[in-house]
Amino acid sequence: MSIKLYNTLTRKKEEFVPLEEGKVKMYVCGPTVYNYIHIGNARPAIVFDTVRRHLQYRGYEVKYVSNFTDVDDKLIRAANELGEEVPVIAERFIQAYFEDTHALGCQTADVHPRVTESIELIIEFIAELVNKGFAYESGGDVYYRTRKFNGYGKLSHQSIDELKVGARIGAGEKKDDALDFVLWKAAKEGEISWSSPWGEGRPGWHIECSAMARKYLGDSIDIHAGGQDLTFPHHENEIAQSEALTGKPFARYWLHNGYINIDNEKMSKSLGNFVLVHDIIKEVDPQVLRFFMLSVHYRNPVNYNKELLDSSAASLDRLKTAYQNVKHRKESSTNLTDHNDQWIEKVNRHHERFLQEMDDDFNTANAISVLFDLSKDANVYLLEDHTSTEVIDAFLSKFEDMFFVLGLQLQQEDLLDEEIEALIQERNEARKNRDFARADSIRDQLKDMNIILEDTAQGIRWRRG
C-alpha cells in the first residue's frame, strides 16, 4: 500500500509517510459559526471526512481535529444586529453545523475545540512568541513580526518582496510593518473580551488554529487541511507562528480543496448566489449533495447548478438500485460453485482499482467510476438463471466497503406516506411520457422499500409488505 497526496507546500504529489507508523494526526480548519454553513464550508467537511475514512479503511488510526471559530468580528456584528450575546449565537450555529454535516454523512471529529474554551492556551502561545521576539505589543494589540520568520511565504510560494507590494497599514492599526499581522486585539467598548497581559481583548483569527493544533496534536502534525482560500494568509500565518515557537515543521502535508462556483460564477453574497446547506437539504437529499461534491476531484473547482445536482441524484439512484437488486437476489441464491472464481476475481479487481484511485490523491471522481463498473457487472451477473450466494456476498461486501469510504449510505430510510404517493405519481408521469427507465427505477426503489403496488379499477393502490 502506497498513498500519494498532493502537498501544497511542495506543489507535487508525495508518498504519504506519517510521523508515527500507523497513526495520522490531522487538523482541518472549521467554520466561523455566525450563520448556517454554505456549500463552500460543506465541501472541505465532505472532502476531508472522506480522506479520514479512506485512511481509516487503509488501517491507519486517525486523530481528527476540527475547530470552531466562535468569536470574531462577524459574530460580534451578528450579536449587535440580533441583540443577542456572542456565545448564544455561536452555540446555535454550532448545533446547526452538526445537524447539517451529519446529514451530509460527515463523522464527528475526535475533538471540536472552540476559541472561547481555549483562551488561556492562546494567551500562553502569544506570550511565548513575545518572549522569543517574534511578537510585540502596541496599544493593547499584539502583532507578529512577519519579517523575522525566514520561511514566510513558503506555503503560498510568495516572497516577502512580492507580499510587500500589496501590504497596507489599516486605520486604527498600530503595527511596525505593513506585513505584520495581529495575534491579540484590544477590546472595543461593549465587545466580548478576556483579560490578558496586554489588557482586555480577544484572539486574532490565525493564532487560534496554531494553539489548538498544538494542544491536541502536538508540535508537528501529519496533515493540515482546508479550503484553497485559506492557503494565504491563514495557513501561511499558522506556519509562521507555530514554527517560530517550536522550531519544528508544523505540518508535513498541506491539503486544500478547490473553490465552488454557482452557475459558472464565483459564489458571493454581493452576487446574490450565496447557497446555504440548511436550505439545500430541505429540497435535496443530502446524500446527493455529498455525491455531487465527490464526483469532482477535490483539488478542482466545482460548478454547482440544478442540472448537475439532478444528474447526481439519478447516478446515485442507479448505484443504490444495483446494490438493492443484488441484495434482493440473495434470497433466491444457492451454493452454486460454477464460475464463482471468475466472478469473484472480477469483483476483487474492481475493489483494487477503487483503492488505487483513492490512494492516488483521494481521486473520488475516478473511484465513483469504478463503482459504476462494479454495478454494471452486478447487473450482468443478475441476468444469469442461477446465482451463487458466495458471489452475491462478494458484490454486496465491495459495494458496502466502497460506499463506506465515500461516506454514502446504501440503506434506504422508511418513506413517509406522502413520499410514496409522490413517487407513484412520478412513476405514472414517467410511463405517460414513455420514460420507462425512470418508471422502472421508481418501481425497483419501491420494491426495495417493501412497497407493494396493486392495479385496481380505481388506479394503482399501494401497501407495505
CSV table of C-alpha atoms in Angstrom, one decimal, residues 125-371:
chain,number,residue,atom,x,y,z
A,125,PHE,CA,1.2,30.8,23.0
A,126,ILE,CA,1.3,34.6,22.2
A,127,ALA,CA,3.3,35.3,25.3
A,128,GLU,CA,5.9,32.7,24.2
A,129,LEU,CA,6.2,34.4,20.8
A,130,VAL,CA,6.6,37.8,22.5
A,131,ASN,CA,9.4,36.4,24.8
A,132,LYS,CA,11.1,35.0,21.7
A,133,GLY,CA,11.0,38.3,19.9
A,134,PHE,CA,8.6,37.2,17.2
A,135,ALA,CA,5.7,39.3,18.5
A,136,TYR,CA,5.3,42.7,20.1
A,137,GLU,CA,2.6,44.7,21.9
A,138,SER,CA,1.4,48.0,20.6
A,139,GLY,CA,-1.5,50.0,22.2
A,140,GLY,CA,-3.1,46.8,23.6
A,141,ASP,CA,-2.8,44.9,20.4
A,142,VAL,CA,-0.1,42.2,19.8
A,143,TYR,CA,1.4,41.7,16.3
A,144,TYR,CA,3.6,39.1,14.8
A,145,ARG,CA,6.9,40.2,13.3
A,146,THR,CA,6.5,38.6,9.8
A,147,ARG,CA,10.0,39.6,8.6
A,148,LYS,CA,11.6,37.8,11.5
A,149,PHE,CA,10.4,34.4,10.3
A,150,ASN,CA,12.7,33.4,7.4
A,151,GLY,CA,10.3,30.9,5.8
A,152,TYR,CA,7.4,33.3,5.4
A,153,GLY,CA,5.7,32.7,2.0
A,154,LYS,CA,6.8,29.1,1.6
A,155,LEU,CA,3.3,27.7,1.5
A,156,SER,CA,1.8,30.2,-0.9
A,157,HIS,CA,5.1,30.4,-2.8
A,158,GLN,CA,5.4,34.1,-2.5
A,159,SER,CA,8.4,36.2,-1.5
A,160,ILE,CA,8.4,38.9,1.2
A,161,ASP,CA,9.1,41.4,-1.6
A,162,GLU,CA,6.0,40.3,-3.5
A,163,LEU,CA,3.9,40.4,-0.4
A,164,LYS,CA,5.1,43.9,0.5
A,165,VAL,CA,3.6,45.4,-2.7
A,166,GLY,CA,0.0,44.9,-1.6
A,167,ALA,CA,0.6,45.3,2.1
A,168,ARG,CA,-1.1,48.3,3.9
A,169,ILE,CA,-1.5,49.5,7.5
A,170,GLY,CA,-5.2,49.9,8.0
A,171,ALA,CA,-7.0,52.5,10.0
A,172,GLY,CA,-6.5,52.0,13.8
A,173,GLU,CA,-3.6,49.6,13.3
A,174,LYS,CA,-0.5,50.4,15.3
A,175,LYS,CA,2.0,47.9,13.8
A,176,ASP,CA,5.6,48.4,13.0
A,177,ASP,CA,5.4,46.9,9.5
A,178,ALA,CA,2.6,46.6,7.0
A,179,LEU,CA,3.3,42.8,6.7
A,180,ASP,CA,2.8,42.2,10.4
A,181,PHE,CA,-0.5,40.5,11.4
A,182,VAL,CA,-2.5,40.6,14.6
A,183,LEU,CA,-2.3,37.9,17.3
A,184,TRP,CA,-4.4,39.7,20.0
A,185,LYS,CA,-6.9,42.5,19.5
A,186,ALA,CA,-7.5,45.1,22.2
A,187,ALA,CA,-11.2,45.2,23.1
A,188,LYS,CA,-13.5,47.9,21.9
A,189,GLU,CA,-16.2,49.3,24.1
A,190,GLY,CA,-19.0,46.8,24.6
A,191,GLU,CA,-17.2,43.9,22.9
A,192,ILE,CA,-16.8,40.5,24.4
A,193,SER,CA,-13.3,40.2,25.8
A,194,TRP,CA,-10.9,38.4,28.1
A,195,SER,CA,-8.1,39.6,30.4
A,196,SER,CA,-4.5,39.2,29.2
A,197,PRO,CA,-1.0,40.6,30.0
A,198,TRP,CA,-1.7,43.2,27.3
A,199,GLY,CA,-5.1,44.3,28.6
A,200,GLU,CA,-8.7,43.3,27.8
A,201,GLY,CA,-9.1,41.8,24.3
A,202,ARG,CA,-9.6,38.7,22.2
A,203,PRO,CA,-7.5,36.5,19.9
A,204,GLY,CA,-6.8,37.3,16.3
A,205,TRP,CA,-8.0,34.7,13.8
A,206,HIS,CA,-4.8,33.0,12.8
A,207,ILE,CA,-3.4,32.2,16.2
A,208,GLU,CA,-6.3,30.0,17.3
A,209,CYS,CA,-5.5,27.1,15.0
A,210,SER,CA,-1.8,27.1,15.9
A,211,ALA,CA,-2.6,27.0,19.6
A,212,MET,CA,-5.4,24.3,19.3
A,213,ALA,CA,-3.5,22.1,16.9
A,214,ARG,CA,-0.5,22.1,19.2
A,215,LYS,CA,-2.6,21.3,22.3
A,216,TYR,CA,-4.5,18.4,20.7
A,217,LEU,CA,-2.0,17.0,18.2
A,218,GLY,CA,1.5,18.2,19.3
A,219,ASP,CA,4.2,20.4,17.9
A,220,SER,CA,4.2,18.6,14.5
A,221,ILE,CA,1.2,17.1,12.7
A,222,ASP,CA,0.8,14.9,9.6
A,223,ILE,CA,-2.0,16.6,7.6
A,224,HIS,CA,-3.3,20.1,7.8
A,225,ALA,CA,-6.3,20.8,5.5
A,226,GLY,CA,-8.8,23.3,4.5
A,227,GLY,CA,-10.2,25.3,1.6
A,228,GLN,CA,-8.0,26.8,-1.1
A,229,ASP,CA,-8.9,30.3,0.1
A,230,LEU,CA,-7.1,29.6,3.5
A,231,THR,CA,-3.7,29.0,1.9
A,232,PHE,CA,-2.8,32.6,2.3
A,233,PRO,CA,-2.8,34.3,4.7
A,234,HIS,CA,-4.4,31.9,7.3
A,235,HIS,CA,-2.3,28.8,6.8
A,236,GLU,CA,0.8,30.8,5.9
A,237,ASN,CA,0.5,32.7,9.2
A,238,GLU,CA,-0.1,29.4,11.1
A,239,ILE,CA,3.2,28.1,9.8
A,240,ALA,CA,5.0,31.3,10.8
A,241,GLN,CA,3.5,31.3,14.4
A,242,SER,CA,3.9,27.5,15.1
A,243,GLU,CA,7.4,27.0,13.6
A,244,ALA,CA,8.8,30.2,15.2
A,245,LEU,CA,7.6,28.9,18.6
A,246,THR,CA,8.6,25.3,18.4
A,247,GLY,CA,11.5,25.3,15.8
A,248,LYS,CA,9.9,22.2,14.2
A,249,PRO,CA,7.9,21.7,11.0
A,250,PHE,CA,4.3,22.4,11.7
A,251,ALA,CA,2.6,20.1,9.2
A,252,ARG,CA,4.2,17.6,6.8
A,253,TYR,CA,1.4,17.7,4.2
A,254,TRP,CA,-1.0,20.6,3.4
A,255,LEU,CA,-4.2,19.7,1.5
A,256,HIS,CA,-6.5,22.2,0.0
A,257,ASN,CA,-9.8,21.7,-1.8
A,258,GLY,CA,-10.9,23.9,-4.8
A,259,TYR,CA,-13.4,26.6,-5.0
A,260,ILE,CA,-17.2,26.3,-5.7
A,261,ASN,CA,-18.9,28.3,-8.4
A,262,ILE,CA,-22.6,28.8,-8.8
A,263,ASP,CA,-23.7,28.5,-12.4
A,264,ASN,CA,-20.1,29.3,-13.5
A,265,GLU,CA,-19.9,32.4,-11.3
A,266,LYS,CA,-18.0,32.7,-8.1
A,267,MET,CA,-20.2,32.3,-5.0
A,268,SER,CA,-20.6,35.6,-3.1
A,269,LYS,CA,-23.2,37.5,-1.1
A,270,SER,CA,-22.8,40.5,-3.4
A,271,LEU,CA,-23.9,38.4,-6.4
A,272,GLY,CA,-26.9,37.0,-4.5
A,273,ASN,CA,-25.8,33.4,-5.2
A,274,PHE,CA,-24.9,32.5,-1.7
A,275,VAL,CA,-26.3,29.0,-1.0
A,276,LEU,CA,-26.8,27.6,2.5
A,277,VAL,CA,-26.7,23.9,3.1
A,278,HIS,CA,-29.5,24.3,5.6
A,279,ASP,CA,-31.7,25.4,2.7
A,280,ILE,CA,-30.5,23.0,0.1
A,281,ILE,CA,-31.1,19.8,2.1
A,282,LYS,CA,-34.7,20.8,2.7
A,283,GLU,CA,-35.3,20.1,-1.0
A,284,VAL,CA,-32.4,17.8,-2.0
A,285,ASP,CA,-31.3,14.6,-0.4
A,286,PRO,CA,-28.1,15.5,1.5
A,287,GLN,CA,-26.5,12.3,0.2
A,288,VAL,CA,-27.0,13.6,-3.3
A,289,LEU,CA,-25.1,16.8,-2.4
A,290,ARG,CA,-22.3,14.7,-0.9
A,291,PHE,CA,-22.2,12.5,-4.1
A,292,PHE,CA,-22.2,15.6,-6.2
A,293,MET,CA,-19.2,17.1,-4.3
A,294,LEU,CA,-17.2,13.8,-4.6
A,295,SER,CA,-17.9,13.5,-8.3
A,296,VAL,CA,-15.2,16.0,-8.9
A,297,HIS,CA,-11.6,15.7,-7.8
A,298,TYR,CA,-11.2,17.7,-4.5
A,299,ARG,CA,-8.5,20.0,-5.9
A,300,ASN,CA,-10.6,21.0,-8.9
A,301,PRO,CA,-13.3,23.7,-8.8
A,302,VAL,CA,-16.9,22.5,-8.6
A,303,ASN,CA,-19.7,24.2,-10.6
A,304,TYR,CA,-23.0,24.0,-8.7
A,305,ASN,CA,-26.3,24.1,-10.6
A,306,LYS,CA,-29.6,22.3,-10.5
A,307,GLU,CA,-29.0,20.3,-13.7
A,308,LEU,CA,-25.7,18.8,-12.3
A,309,LEU,CA,-27.4,18.1,-9.0
A,310,ASP,CA,-30.3,16.3,-10.7
A,311,SER,CA,-27.7,14.3,-12.7
A,312,SER,CA,-26.0,13.3,-9.4
A,313,ALA,CA,-29.4,12.2,-8.0
A,314,ALA,CA,-30.0,9.9,-10.9
A,315,SER,CA,-26.5,8.5,-10.8
A,316,LEU,CA,-26.6,7.8,-7.1
A,317,ASP,CA,-30.0,6.2,-7.5
A,318,ARG,CA,-28.6,3.8,-10.2
A,319,LEU,CA,-25.9,2.7,-7.9
A,320,LYS,CA,-28.2,2.2,-4.9
A,321,THR,CA,-30.7,0.3,-7.2
A,322,ALA,CA,-27.9,-2.0,-8.4
A,323,TYR,CA,-27.0,-2.8,-4.8
A,324,GLN,CA,-30.6,-3.4,-3.7
A,325,ASN,CA,-31.2,-5.7,-6.7
A,326,VAL,CA,-28.1,-7.8,-5.7
A,327,LYS,CA,-29.3,-7.8,-2.1
A,328,HIS,CA,-32.8,-8.9,-3.2
A,329,ARG,CA,-31.4,-11.7,-5.3
A,330,LYS,CA,-29.6,-13.2,-2.3
A,331,GLU,CA,-32.8,-14.7,-1.1
A,332,SER,CA,-33.0,-17.0,-4.1
A,333,SER,CA,-29.3,-17.7,-4.5
A,334,THR,CA,-27.8,-21.1,-3.8
A,335,ASN,CA,-24.5,-22.7,-3.0
A,336,LEU,CA,-23.7,-22.9,-6.7
A,337,THR,CA,-20.0,-23.1,-7.4
A,338,ASP,CA,-19.8,-22.9,-11.2
A,339,HIS,CA,-17.9,-19.8,-12.4
A,340,ASN,CA,-17.6,-18.4,-8.8
A,341,ASP,CA,-13.9,-17.8,-9.0
A,342,GLN,CA,-14.2,-15.9,-12.3
A,343,TRP,CA,-16.9,-13.6,-10.9
A,344,ILE,CA,-15.2,-13.1,-7.5
A,345,GLU,CA,-12.0,-12.2,-9.3
A,346,LYS,CA,-13.9,-9.5,-11.3
A,347,VAL,CA,-15.3,-8.1,-8.1
A,348,ASN,CA,-11.9,-8.0,-6.4
A,349,ARG,CA,-10.4,-6.3,-9.4
A,350,HIS,CA,-13.0,-3.5,-9.1
A,351,HIS,CA,-12.1,-3.2,-5.4
A,352,GLU,CA,-8.4,-3.0,-6.1
A,353,ARG,CA,-9.0,-0.3,-8.8
A,354,PHE,CA,-11.1,1.6,-6.3
A,355,LEU,CA,-8.4,1.6,-3.7
A,356,GLN,CA,-5.8,2.6,-6.3
A,357,GLU,CA,-7.8,5.6,-7.3
A,358,MET,CA,-8.3,6.6,-3.7
A,359,ASP,CA,-4.7,6.0,-2.9
A,360,ASP,CA,-3.8,8.4,-5.7
A,361,ASP,CA,-4.5,11.7,-4.0
A,362,PHE,CA,-8.0,10.6,-3.0
A,363,ASN,CA,-9.4,10.7,-6.5
A,364,THR,CA,-13.1,10.2,-5.7
A,365,ALA,CA,-14.2,11.1,-9.2
A,366,ASN,CA,-12.4,8.0,-10.6
A,367,ALA,CA,-13.4,5.9,-7.6
A,368,ILE,CA,-17.1,6.6,-8.4
A,369,SER,CA,-16.4,5.5,-12.0
A,370,VAL,CA,-15.2,2.2,-10.6
A,371,LEU,CA,-18.4,1.9,-8.6
